[in-house]
mmCIF file of C-alpha atoms in Angstrom:
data_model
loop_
_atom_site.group_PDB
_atom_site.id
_atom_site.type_symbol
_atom_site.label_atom_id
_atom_site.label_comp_id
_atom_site.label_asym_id
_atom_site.label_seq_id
_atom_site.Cartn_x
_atom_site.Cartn_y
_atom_site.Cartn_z
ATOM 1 C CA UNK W 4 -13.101 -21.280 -33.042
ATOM 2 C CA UNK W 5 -10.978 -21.296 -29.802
ATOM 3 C CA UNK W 6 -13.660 -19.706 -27.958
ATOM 4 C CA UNK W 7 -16.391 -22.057 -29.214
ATOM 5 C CA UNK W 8 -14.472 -24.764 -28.053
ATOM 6 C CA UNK W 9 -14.089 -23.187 -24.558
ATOM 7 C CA UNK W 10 -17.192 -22.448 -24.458
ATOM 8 C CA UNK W 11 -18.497 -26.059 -25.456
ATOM 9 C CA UNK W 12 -16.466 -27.532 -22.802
ATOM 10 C CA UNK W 13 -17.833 -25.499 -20.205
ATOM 11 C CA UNK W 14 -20.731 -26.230 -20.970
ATOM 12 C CA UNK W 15 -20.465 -29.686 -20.646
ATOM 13 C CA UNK W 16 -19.106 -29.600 -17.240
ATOM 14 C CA UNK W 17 -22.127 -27.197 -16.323
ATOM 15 C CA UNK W 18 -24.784 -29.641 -18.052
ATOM 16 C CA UNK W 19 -22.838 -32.966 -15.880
ATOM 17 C CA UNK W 20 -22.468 -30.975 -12.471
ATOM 18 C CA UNK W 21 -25.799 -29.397 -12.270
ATOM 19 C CA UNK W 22 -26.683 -33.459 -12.771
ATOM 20 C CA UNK W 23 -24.484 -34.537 -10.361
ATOM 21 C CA UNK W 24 -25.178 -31.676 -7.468
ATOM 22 C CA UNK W 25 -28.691 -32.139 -7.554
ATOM 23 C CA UNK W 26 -27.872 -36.312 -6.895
ATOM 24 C CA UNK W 27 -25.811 -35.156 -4.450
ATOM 25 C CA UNK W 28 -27.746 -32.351 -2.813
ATOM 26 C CA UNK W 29 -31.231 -32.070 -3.754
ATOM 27 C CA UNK W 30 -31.976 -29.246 -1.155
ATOM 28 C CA UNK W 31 -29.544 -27.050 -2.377
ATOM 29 C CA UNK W 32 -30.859 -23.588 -4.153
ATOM 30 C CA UNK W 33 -30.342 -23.954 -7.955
ATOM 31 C CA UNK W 34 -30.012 -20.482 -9.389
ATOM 32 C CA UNK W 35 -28.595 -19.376 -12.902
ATOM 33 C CA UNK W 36 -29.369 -20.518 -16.159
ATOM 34 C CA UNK W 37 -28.679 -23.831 -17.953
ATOM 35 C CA UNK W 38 -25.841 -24.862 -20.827
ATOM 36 C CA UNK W 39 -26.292 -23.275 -23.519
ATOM 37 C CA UNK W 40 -24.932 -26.089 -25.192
ATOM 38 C CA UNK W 41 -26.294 -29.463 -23.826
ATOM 39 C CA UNK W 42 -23.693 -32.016 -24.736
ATOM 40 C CA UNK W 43 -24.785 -35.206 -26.432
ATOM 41 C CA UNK W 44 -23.016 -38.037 -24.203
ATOM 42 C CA UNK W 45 -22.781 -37.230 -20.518
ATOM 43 C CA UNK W 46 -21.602 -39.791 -17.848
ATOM 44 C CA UNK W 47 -24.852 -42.349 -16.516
ATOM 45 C CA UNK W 48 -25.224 -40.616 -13.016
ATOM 46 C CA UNK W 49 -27.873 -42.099 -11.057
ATOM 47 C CA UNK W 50 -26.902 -42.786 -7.157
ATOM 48 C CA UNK W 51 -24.671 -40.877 -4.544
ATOM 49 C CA UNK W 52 -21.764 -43.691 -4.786
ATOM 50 C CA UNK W 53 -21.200 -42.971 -8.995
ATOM 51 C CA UNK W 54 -21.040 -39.345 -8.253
ATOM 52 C CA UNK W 55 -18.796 -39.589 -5.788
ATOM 53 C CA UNK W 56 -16.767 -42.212 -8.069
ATOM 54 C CA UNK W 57 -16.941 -39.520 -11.210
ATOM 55 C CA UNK W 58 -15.765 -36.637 -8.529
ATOM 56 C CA UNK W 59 -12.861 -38.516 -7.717
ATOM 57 C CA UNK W 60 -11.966 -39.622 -11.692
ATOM 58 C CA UNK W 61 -12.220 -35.809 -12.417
ATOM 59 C CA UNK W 62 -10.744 -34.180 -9.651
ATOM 60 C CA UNK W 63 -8.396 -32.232 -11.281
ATOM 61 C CA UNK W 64 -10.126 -31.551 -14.385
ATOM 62 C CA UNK W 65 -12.994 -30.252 -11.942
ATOM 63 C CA UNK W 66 -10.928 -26.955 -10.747
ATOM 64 C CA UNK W 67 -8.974 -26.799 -13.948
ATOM 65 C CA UNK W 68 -12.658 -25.499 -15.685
ATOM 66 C CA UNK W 69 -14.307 -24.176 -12.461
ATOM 67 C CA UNK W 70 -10.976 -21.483 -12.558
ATOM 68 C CA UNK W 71 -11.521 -21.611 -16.301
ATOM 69 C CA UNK W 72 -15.025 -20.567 -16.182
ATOM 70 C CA UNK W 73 -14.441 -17.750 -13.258
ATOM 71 C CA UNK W 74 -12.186 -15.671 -15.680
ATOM 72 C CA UNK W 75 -13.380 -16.554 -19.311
ATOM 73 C CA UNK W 76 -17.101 -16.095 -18.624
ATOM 74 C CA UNK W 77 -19.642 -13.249 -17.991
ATOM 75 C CA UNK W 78 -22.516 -13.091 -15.867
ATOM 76 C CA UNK W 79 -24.374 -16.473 -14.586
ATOM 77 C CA UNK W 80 -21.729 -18.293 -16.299
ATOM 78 C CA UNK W 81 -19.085 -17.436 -14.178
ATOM 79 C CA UNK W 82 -20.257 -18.235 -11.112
ATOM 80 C CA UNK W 83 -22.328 -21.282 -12.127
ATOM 81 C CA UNK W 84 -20.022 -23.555 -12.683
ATOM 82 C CA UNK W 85 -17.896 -23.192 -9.407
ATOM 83 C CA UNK W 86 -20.556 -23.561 -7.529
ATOM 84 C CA UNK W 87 -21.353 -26.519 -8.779
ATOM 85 C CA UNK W 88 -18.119 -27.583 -8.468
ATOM 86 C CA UNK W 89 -17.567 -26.230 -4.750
ATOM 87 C CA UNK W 90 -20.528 -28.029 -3.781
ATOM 88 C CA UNK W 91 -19.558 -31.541 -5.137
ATOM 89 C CA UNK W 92 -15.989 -31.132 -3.684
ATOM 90 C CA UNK W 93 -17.815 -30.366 -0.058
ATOM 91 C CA UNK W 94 -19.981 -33.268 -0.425
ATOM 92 C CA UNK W 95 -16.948 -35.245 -0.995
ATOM 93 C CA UNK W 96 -15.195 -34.130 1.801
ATOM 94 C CA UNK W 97 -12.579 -32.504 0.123
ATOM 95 C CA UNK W 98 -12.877 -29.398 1.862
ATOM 96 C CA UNK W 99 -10.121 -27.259 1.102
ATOM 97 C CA UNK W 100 -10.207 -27.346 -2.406
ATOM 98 C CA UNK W 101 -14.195 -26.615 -2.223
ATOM 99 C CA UNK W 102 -13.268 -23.445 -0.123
ATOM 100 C CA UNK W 103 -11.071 -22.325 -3.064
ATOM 101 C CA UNK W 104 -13.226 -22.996 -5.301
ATOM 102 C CA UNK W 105 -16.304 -21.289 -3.988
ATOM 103 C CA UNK W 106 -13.712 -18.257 -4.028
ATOM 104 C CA UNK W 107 -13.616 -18.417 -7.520
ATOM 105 C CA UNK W 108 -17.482 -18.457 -7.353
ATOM 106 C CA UNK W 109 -17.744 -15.394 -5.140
ATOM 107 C CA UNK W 110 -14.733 -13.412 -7.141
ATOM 108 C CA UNK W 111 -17.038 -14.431 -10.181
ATOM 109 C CA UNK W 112 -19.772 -12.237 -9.282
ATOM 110 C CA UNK W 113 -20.496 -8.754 -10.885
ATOM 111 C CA UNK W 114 -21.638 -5.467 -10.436
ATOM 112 C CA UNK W 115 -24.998 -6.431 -11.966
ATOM 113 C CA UNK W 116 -25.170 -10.021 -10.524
ATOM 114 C CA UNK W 117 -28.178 -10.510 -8.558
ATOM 115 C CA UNK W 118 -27.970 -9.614 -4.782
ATOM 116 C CA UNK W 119 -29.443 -13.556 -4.230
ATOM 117 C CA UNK W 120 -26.915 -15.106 -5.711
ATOM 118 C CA UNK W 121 -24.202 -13.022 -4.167
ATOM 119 C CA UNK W 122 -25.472 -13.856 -0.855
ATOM 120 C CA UNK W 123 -25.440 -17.837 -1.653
ATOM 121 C CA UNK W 124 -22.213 -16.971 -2.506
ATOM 122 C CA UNK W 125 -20.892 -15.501 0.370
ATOM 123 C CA UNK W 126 -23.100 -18.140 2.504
ATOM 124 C CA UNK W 127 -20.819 -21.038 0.553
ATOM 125 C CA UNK W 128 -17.652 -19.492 1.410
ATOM 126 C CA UNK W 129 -18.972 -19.117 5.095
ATOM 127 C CA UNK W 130 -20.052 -22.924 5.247
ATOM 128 C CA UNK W 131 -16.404 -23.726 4.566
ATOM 129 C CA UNK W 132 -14.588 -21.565 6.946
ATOM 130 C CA UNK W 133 -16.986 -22.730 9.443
ATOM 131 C CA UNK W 134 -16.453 -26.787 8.463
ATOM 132 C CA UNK W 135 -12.749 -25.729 8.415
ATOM 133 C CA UNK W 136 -13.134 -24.495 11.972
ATOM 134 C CA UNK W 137 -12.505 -20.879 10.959
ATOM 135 C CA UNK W 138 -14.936 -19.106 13.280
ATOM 136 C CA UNK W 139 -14.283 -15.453 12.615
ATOM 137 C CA UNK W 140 -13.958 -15.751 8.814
ATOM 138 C CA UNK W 141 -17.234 -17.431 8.782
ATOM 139 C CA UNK W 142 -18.962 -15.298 10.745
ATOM 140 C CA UNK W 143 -17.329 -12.212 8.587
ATOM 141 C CA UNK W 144 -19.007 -13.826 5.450
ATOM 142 C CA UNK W 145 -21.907 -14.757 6.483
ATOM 143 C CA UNK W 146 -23.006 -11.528 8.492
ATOM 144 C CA UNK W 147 -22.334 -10.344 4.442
ATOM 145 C CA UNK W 148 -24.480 -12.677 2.671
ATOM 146 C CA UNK W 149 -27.242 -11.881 5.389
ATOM 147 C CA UNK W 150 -26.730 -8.097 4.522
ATOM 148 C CA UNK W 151 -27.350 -8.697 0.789
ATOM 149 C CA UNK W 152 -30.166 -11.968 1.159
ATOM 150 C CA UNK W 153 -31.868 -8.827 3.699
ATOM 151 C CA UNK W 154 -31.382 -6.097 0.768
ATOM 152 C CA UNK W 155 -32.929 -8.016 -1.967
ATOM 153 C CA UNK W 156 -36.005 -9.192 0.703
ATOM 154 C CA UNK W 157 -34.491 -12.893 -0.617
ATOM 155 C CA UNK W 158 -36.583 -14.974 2.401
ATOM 156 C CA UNK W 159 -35.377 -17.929 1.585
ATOM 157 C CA UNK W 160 -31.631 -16.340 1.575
ATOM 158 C CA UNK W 161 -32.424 -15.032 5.042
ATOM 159 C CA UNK W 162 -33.004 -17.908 6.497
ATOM 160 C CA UNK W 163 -30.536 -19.617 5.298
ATOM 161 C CA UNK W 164 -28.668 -17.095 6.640
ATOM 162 C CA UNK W 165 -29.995 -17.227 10.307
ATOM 163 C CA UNK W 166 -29.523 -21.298 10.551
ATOM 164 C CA UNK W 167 -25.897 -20.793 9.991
ATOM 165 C CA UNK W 168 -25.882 -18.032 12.220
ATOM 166 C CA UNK W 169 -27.734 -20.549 14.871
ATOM 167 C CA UNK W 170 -25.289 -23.331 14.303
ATOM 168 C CA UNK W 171 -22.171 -21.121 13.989
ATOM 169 C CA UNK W 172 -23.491 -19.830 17.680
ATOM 170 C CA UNK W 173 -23.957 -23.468 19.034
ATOM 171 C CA UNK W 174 -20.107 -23.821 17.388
ATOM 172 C CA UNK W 175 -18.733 -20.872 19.623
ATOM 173 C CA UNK W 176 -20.767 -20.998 22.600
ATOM 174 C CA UNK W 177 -23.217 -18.227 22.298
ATOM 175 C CA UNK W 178 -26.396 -20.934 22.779
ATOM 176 C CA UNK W 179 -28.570 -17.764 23.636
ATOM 177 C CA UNK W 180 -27.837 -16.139 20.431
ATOM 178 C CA UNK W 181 -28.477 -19.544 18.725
ATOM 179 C CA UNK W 182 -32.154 -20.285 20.162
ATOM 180 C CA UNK W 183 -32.929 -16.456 18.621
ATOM 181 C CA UNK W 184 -31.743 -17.268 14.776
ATOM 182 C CA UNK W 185 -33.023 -20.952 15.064
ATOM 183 C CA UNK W 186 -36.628 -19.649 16.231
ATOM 184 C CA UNK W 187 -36.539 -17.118 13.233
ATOM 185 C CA UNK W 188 -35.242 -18.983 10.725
ATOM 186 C CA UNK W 189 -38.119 -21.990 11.909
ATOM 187 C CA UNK W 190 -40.721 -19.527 11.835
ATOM 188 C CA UNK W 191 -39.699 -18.143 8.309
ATOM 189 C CA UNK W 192 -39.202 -21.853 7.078
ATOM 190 C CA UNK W 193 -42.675 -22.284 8.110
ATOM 191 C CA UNK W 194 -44.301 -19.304 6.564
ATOM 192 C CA UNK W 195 -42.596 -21.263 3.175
ATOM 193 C CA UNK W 196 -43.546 -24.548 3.994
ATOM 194 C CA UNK W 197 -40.402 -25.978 3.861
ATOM 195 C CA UNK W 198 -41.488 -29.091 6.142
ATOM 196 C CA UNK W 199 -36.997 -30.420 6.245
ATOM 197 C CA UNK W 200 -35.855 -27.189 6.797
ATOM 198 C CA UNK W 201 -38.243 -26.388 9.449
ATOM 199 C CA UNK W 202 -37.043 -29.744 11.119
ATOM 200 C CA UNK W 203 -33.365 -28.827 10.545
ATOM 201 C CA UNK W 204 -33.931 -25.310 12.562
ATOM 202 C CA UNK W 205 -35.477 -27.265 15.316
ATOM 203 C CA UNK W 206 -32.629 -29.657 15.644
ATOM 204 C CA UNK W 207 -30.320 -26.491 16.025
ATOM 205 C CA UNK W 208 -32.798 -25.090 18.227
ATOM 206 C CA UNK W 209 -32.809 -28.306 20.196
ATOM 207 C CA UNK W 210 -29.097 -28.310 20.850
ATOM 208 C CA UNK W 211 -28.928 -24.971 22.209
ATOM 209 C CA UNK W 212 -31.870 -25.343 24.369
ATOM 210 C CA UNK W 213 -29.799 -28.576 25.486
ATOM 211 C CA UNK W 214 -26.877 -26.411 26.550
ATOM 212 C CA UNK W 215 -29.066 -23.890 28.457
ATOM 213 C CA UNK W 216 -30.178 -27.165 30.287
ATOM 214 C CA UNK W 217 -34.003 -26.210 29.211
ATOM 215 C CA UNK W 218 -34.336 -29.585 28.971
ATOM 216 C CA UNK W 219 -38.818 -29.310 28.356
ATOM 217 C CA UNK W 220 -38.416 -27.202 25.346
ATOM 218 C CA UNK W 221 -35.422 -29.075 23.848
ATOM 219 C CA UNK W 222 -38.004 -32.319 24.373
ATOM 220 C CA UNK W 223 -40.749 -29.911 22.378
ATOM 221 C CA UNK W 224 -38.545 -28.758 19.689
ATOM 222 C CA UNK W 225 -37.492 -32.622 18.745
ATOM 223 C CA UNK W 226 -41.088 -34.032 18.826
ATOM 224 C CA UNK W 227 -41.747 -30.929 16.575
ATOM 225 C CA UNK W 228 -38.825 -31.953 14.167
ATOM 226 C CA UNK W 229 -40.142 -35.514 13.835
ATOM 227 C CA UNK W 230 -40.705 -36.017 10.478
ATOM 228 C CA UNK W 231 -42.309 -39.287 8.624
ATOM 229 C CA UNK W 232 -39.831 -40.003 6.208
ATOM 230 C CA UNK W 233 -42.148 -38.451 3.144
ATOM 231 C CA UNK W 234 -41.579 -35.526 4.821
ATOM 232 C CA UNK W 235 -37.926 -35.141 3.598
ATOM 233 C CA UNK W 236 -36.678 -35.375 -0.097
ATOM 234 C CA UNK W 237 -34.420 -37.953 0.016
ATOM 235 C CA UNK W 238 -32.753 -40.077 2.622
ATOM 236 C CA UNK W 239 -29.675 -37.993 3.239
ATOM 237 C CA UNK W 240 -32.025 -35.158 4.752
ATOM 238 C CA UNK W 241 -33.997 -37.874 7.188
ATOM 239 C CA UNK W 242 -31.089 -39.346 8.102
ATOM 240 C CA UNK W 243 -29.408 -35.845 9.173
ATOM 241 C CA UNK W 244 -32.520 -34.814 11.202
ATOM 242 C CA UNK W 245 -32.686 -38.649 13.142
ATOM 243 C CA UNK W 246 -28.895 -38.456 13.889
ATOM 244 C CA UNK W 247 -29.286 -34.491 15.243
ATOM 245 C CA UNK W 248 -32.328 -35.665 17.687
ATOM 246 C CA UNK W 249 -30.653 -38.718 18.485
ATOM 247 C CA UNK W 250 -28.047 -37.091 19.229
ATOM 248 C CA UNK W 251 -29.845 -34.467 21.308
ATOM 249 C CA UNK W 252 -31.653 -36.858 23.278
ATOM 250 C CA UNK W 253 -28.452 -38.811 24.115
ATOM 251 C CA UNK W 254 -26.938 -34.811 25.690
ATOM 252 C CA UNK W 255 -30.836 -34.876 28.044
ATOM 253 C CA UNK W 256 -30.313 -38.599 29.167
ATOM 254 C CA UNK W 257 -32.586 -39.918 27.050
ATOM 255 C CA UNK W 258 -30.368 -42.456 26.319
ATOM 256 C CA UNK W 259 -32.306 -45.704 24.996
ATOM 257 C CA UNK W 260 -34.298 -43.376 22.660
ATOM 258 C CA UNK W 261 -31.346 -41.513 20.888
ATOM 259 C CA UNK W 262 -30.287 -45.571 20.950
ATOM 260 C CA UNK W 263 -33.174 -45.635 18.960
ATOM 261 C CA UNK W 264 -33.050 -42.792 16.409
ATOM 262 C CA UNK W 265 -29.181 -43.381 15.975
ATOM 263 C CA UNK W 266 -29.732 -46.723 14.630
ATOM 264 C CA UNK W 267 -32.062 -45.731 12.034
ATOM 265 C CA UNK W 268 -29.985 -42.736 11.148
ATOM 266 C CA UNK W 269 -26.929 -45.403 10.611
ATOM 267 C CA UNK W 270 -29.883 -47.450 8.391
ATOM 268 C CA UNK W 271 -30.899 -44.579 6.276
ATOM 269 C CA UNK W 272 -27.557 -43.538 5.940
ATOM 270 C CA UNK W 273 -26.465 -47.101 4.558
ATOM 271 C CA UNK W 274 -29.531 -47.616 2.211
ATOM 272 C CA UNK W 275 -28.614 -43.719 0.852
ATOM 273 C CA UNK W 276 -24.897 -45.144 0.556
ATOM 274 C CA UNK W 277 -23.250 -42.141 1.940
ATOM 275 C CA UNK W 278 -20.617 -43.733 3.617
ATOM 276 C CA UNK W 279 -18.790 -40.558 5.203
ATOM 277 C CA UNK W 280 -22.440 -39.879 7.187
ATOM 278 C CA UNK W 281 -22.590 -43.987 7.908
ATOM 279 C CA UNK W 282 -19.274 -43.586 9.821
ATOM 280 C CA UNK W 283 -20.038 -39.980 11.043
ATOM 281 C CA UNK W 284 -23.745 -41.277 12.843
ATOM 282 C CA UNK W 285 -21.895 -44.317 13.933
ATOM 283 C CA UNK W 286 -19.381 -42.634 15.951
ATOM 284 C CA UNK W 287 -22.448 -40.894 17.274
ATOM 285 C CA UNK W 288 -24.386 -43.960 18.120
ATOM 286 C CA UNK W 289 -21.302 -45.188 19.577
ATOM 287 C CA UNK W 290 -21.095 -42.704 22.081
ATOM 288 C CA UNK W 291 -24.892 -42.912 22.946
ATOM 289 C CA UNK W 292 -24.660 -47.063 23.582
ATOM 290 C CA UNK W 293 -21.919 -45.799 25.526
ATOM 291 C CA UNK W 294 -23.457 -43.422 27.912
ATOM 292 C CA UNK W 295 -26.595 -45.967 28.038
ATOM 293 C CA UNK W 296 -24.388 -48.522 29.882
ATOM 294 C CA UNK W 297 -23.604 -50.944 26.507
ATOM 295 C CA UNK W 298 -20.020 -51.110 26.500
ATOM 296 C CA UNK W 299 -19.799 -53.934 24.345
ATOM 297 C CA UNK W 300 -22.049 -52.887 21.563
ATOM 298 C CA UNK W 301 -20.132 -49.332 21.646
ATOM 299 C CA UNK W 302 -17.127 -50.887 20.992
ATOM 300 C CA UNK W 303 -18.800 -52.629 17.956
ATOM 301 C CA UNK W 304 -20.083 -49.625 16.555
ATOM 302 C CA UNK W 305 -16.685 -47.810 17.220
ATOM 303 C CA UNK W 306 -15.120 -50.275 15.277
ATOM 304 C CA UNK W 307 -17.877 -50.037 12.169
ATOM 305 C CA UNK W 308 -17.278 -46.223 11.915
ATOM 306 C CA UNK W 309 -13.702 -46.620 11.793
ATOM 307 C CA UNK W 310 -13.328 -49.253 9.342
ATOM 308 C CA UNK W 311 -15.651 -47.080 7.086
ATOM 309 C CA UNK W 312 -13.162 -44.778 7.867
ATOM 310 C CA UNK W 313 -10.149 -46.649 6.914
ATOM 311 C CA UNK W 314 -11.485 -47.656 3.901
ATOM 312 C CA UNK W 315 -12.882 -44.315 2.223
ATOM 313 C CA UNK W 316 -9.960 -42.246 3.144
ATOM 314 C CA UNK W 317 -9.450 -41.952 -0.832
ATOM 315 C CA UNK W 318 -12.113 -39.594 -0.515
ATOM 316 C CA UNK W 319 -10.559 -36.657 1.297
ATOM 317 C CA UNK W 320 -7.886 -36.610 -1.310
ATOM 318 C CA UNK W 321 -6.794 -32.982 0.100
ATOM 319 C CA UNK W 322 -8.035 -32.781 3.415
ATOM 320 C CA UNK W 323 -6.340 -36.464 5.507
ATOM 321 C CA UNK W 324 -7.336 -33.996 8.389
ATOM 322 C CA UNK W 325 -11.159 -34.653 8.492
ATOM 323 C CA UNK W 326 -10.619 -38.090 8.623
ATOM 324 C CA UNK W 327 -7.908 -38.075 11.031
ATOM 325 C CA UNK W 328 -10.047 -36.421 13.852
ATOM 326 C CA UNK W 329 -12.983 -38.911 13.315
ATOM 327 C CA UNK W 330 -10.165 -41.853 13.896
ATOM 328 C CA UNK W 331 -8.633 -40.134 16.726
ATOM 329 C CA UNK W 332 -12.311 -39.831 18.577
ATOM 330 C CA UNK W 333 -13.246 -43.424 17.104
ATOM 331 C CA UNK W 334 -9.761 -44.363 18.811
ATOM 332 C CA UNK W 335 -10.513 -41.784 22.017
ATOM 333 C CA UNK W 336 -13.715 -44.104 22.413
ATOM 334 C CA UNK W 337 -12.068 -47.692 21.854
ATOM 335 C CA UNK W 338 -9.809 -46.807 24.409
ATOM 336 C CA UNK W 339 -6.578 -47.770 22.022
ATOM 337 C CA UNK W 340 -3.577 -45.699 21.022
ATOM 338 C CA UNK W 341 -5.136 -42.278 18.871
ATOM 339 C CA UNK W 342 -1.689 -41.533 17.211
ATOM 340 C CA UNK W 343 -1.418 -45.065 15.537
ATOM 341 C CA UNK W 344 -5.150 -45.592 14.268
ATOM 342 C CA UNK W 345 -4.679 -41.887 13.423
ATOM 343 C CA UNK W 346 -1.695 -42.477 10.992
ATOM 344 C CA UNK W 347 -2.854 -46.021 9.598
ATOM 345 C CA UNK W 348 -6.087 -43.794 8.464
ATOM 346 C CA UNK W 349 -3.971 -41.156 6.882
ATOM 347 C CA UNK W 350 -1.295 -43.958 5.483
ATOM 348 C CA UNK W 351 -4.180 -45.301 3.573
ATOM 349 C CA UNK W 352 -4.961 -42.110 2.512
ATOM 350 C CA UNK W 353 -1.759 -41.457 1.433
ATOM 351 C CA UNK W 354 -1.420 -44.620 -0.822
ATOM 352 C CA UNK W 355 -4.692 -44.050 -2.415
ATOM 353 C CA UNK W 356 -4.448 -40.618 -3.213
ATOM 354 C CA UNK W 357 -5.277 -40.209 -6.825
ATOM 355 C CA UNK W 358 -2.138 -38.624 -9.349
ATOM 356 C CA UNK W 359 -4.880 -35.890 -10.098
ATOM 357 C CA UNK W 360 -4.835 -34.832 -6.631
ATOM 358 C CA UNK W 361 -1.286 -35.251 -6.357
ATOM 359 C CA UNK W 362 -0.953 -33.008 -9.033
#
């Protein structure tokens, strides 16, 4: 009877987070099976801001069954669930506890589990270490998942694989590297069809290309990535690929036109209500105004990103850090004291943490 109920609860938290991830991150691969159990009465999930509100509420019940599920269950079952999990805590910004969590995940895996998975696996763990500024730990685990994605002739796994590679290269310096993995992982992309992935490898292509100062083919790769906006699956994904170009074009000296894509990547970032990326692209379009000779408006958008700031610090309920270092560059850019706008942020987190995350 014990088990049943274990197993019931599980299962709920499997049926509501497979909901909830794929609100939150339609692009990512869903792999395993459903609930066996699909509960009667889940929560109404329909937009980014009530699964980030139902992240929050269930913080700590979140790792209590993700850890639950990673010793108590066999095969897709114990994996499933903290992934799911993982990935919700990353899109909330709460990255340490998503890194432990996609442990569990990885740890979860068997003998017989298949080599796919195991590489999406390792690739989450590598994401993390990488967000978390980890550089060697994320390369360790990702050259892994690349090994098994290349094993089971997974495609899509491989280039997955190669765009981190490509952006973990941009991360470390090694642009040449990155412009080989961004041009494979494009072409593969393209032999699939995948129209916003193909986009994404060109906006990593386009940075390194940027940093070689081969300034023509950066220009080529971004007119290649632009996308109409039925060309993406949901505004999170446009807005990504607009604030990447924009952002590119602002590194050439291009500056009224990355001006240009900025602002809509701020738009399509507000209409998606992802208010981390709102605050994130603002900062960026900040810094573009900036270098095209708008003081004035900079400072206005410098002071957007970090009252967005301010004001959803409740969401990186383990990690102040992230949001610290996007006030200290919004406060870098404003010209005004870092330390102080960088301890009002994390005072506000501090008073809003939730007891869950306390706990």
């Amino acid at each position: 009877e014990g088990s049943a109920a274990r197993d019931r609860l599980l299962d709920y938290y499997l049926h509501v987070t497979q909901i909830a991830t794929e609100l939150d991150n339609p692009q990512r691969p869903r792999l395993g099976a459903g609930p066996r159990y699909r509960p009667a009465t889940v929560p109404q999930l329909a937009r980014t801001a009530e699964v980030r509100s139902w992240v929050n509420a269930e913080h700590a019940n979140l790792l209590a069954v993700a850890r639950l599920a990673a010793h108590h269950r066999a095969g897709d079952e114990g994996w499933q669930l903290p992934r799911n999990v993982g990935s919700l805590l990353y899109e909330n910004g709460q990255h340490s506890a998503s890194l432990e969590v996609f442990r569990m995940a990885l740890a979860a895996c068997r003998a017989d589990t298949p080599p796919a998975v195991r590489s999406a696996c390792l690739l989450d763990v590598s994401m993390m270490y990488k967000v978390l500024g980890q550089y060697r730990l994320a390369l360790d685990f990702l050259e892994q998942g690349t090994a098994h994605a290349a094993h089971s002739g997974d495609r899509d796994g491989i280039a997955r694989s190669l765009i981190h590679q490509a952006d973990l290269s941009n991360l470390i310096g090694l642009f040449t590297d990155a412009v080989t993995y961004a041009t494979r992982s494009f072409e593969l992309y393209h032999e699939q069809g995948d129209r916003w992935r193909e986009a994404v490898a060109l906006t990593v292509l386009m940075d390194a290309l940027t940093r070689l100062g081969r300034a023509g083919e950066a220009i080529e790769a971004a007119d290649r990535a632009a996308l109409p906006l039925d060309g993406f699956a949901n505004l999170r994904q446009a807005s990504a690929v607009l604030s990447r170009r924009g952002t590119a074009h602002s590194e050439l000296g291009d500056h009224d036109r990355a001006v240009r894509l900025l602002r809509r990547s701020v738009d399509l970032a507000r209409q998606g209500e992802d208010r981390r990326f709102e605050a994130d692209y603002l900062h960026r379009l900040a810094e573009a105004t900036r270098r095209a000779g708008r003081p004035h408006a900079a400072l206005e958008h410098a002071n957007e990103a970090l009252a967005i700031l301010q004001d959803i610090a409740d969401l990186f309920v383990d990690a102040p850090g992230a949001t610290a270092q996007m006030a200290e560059a919004a406060a870098k850019l404003l010209g005004i004291d870092a330390v102080e706008v960088v301890r009002g942020v994390v005072d506000v987190h501090g008073s809003r943490a939730s007891p869950a995350a306390d706990g």
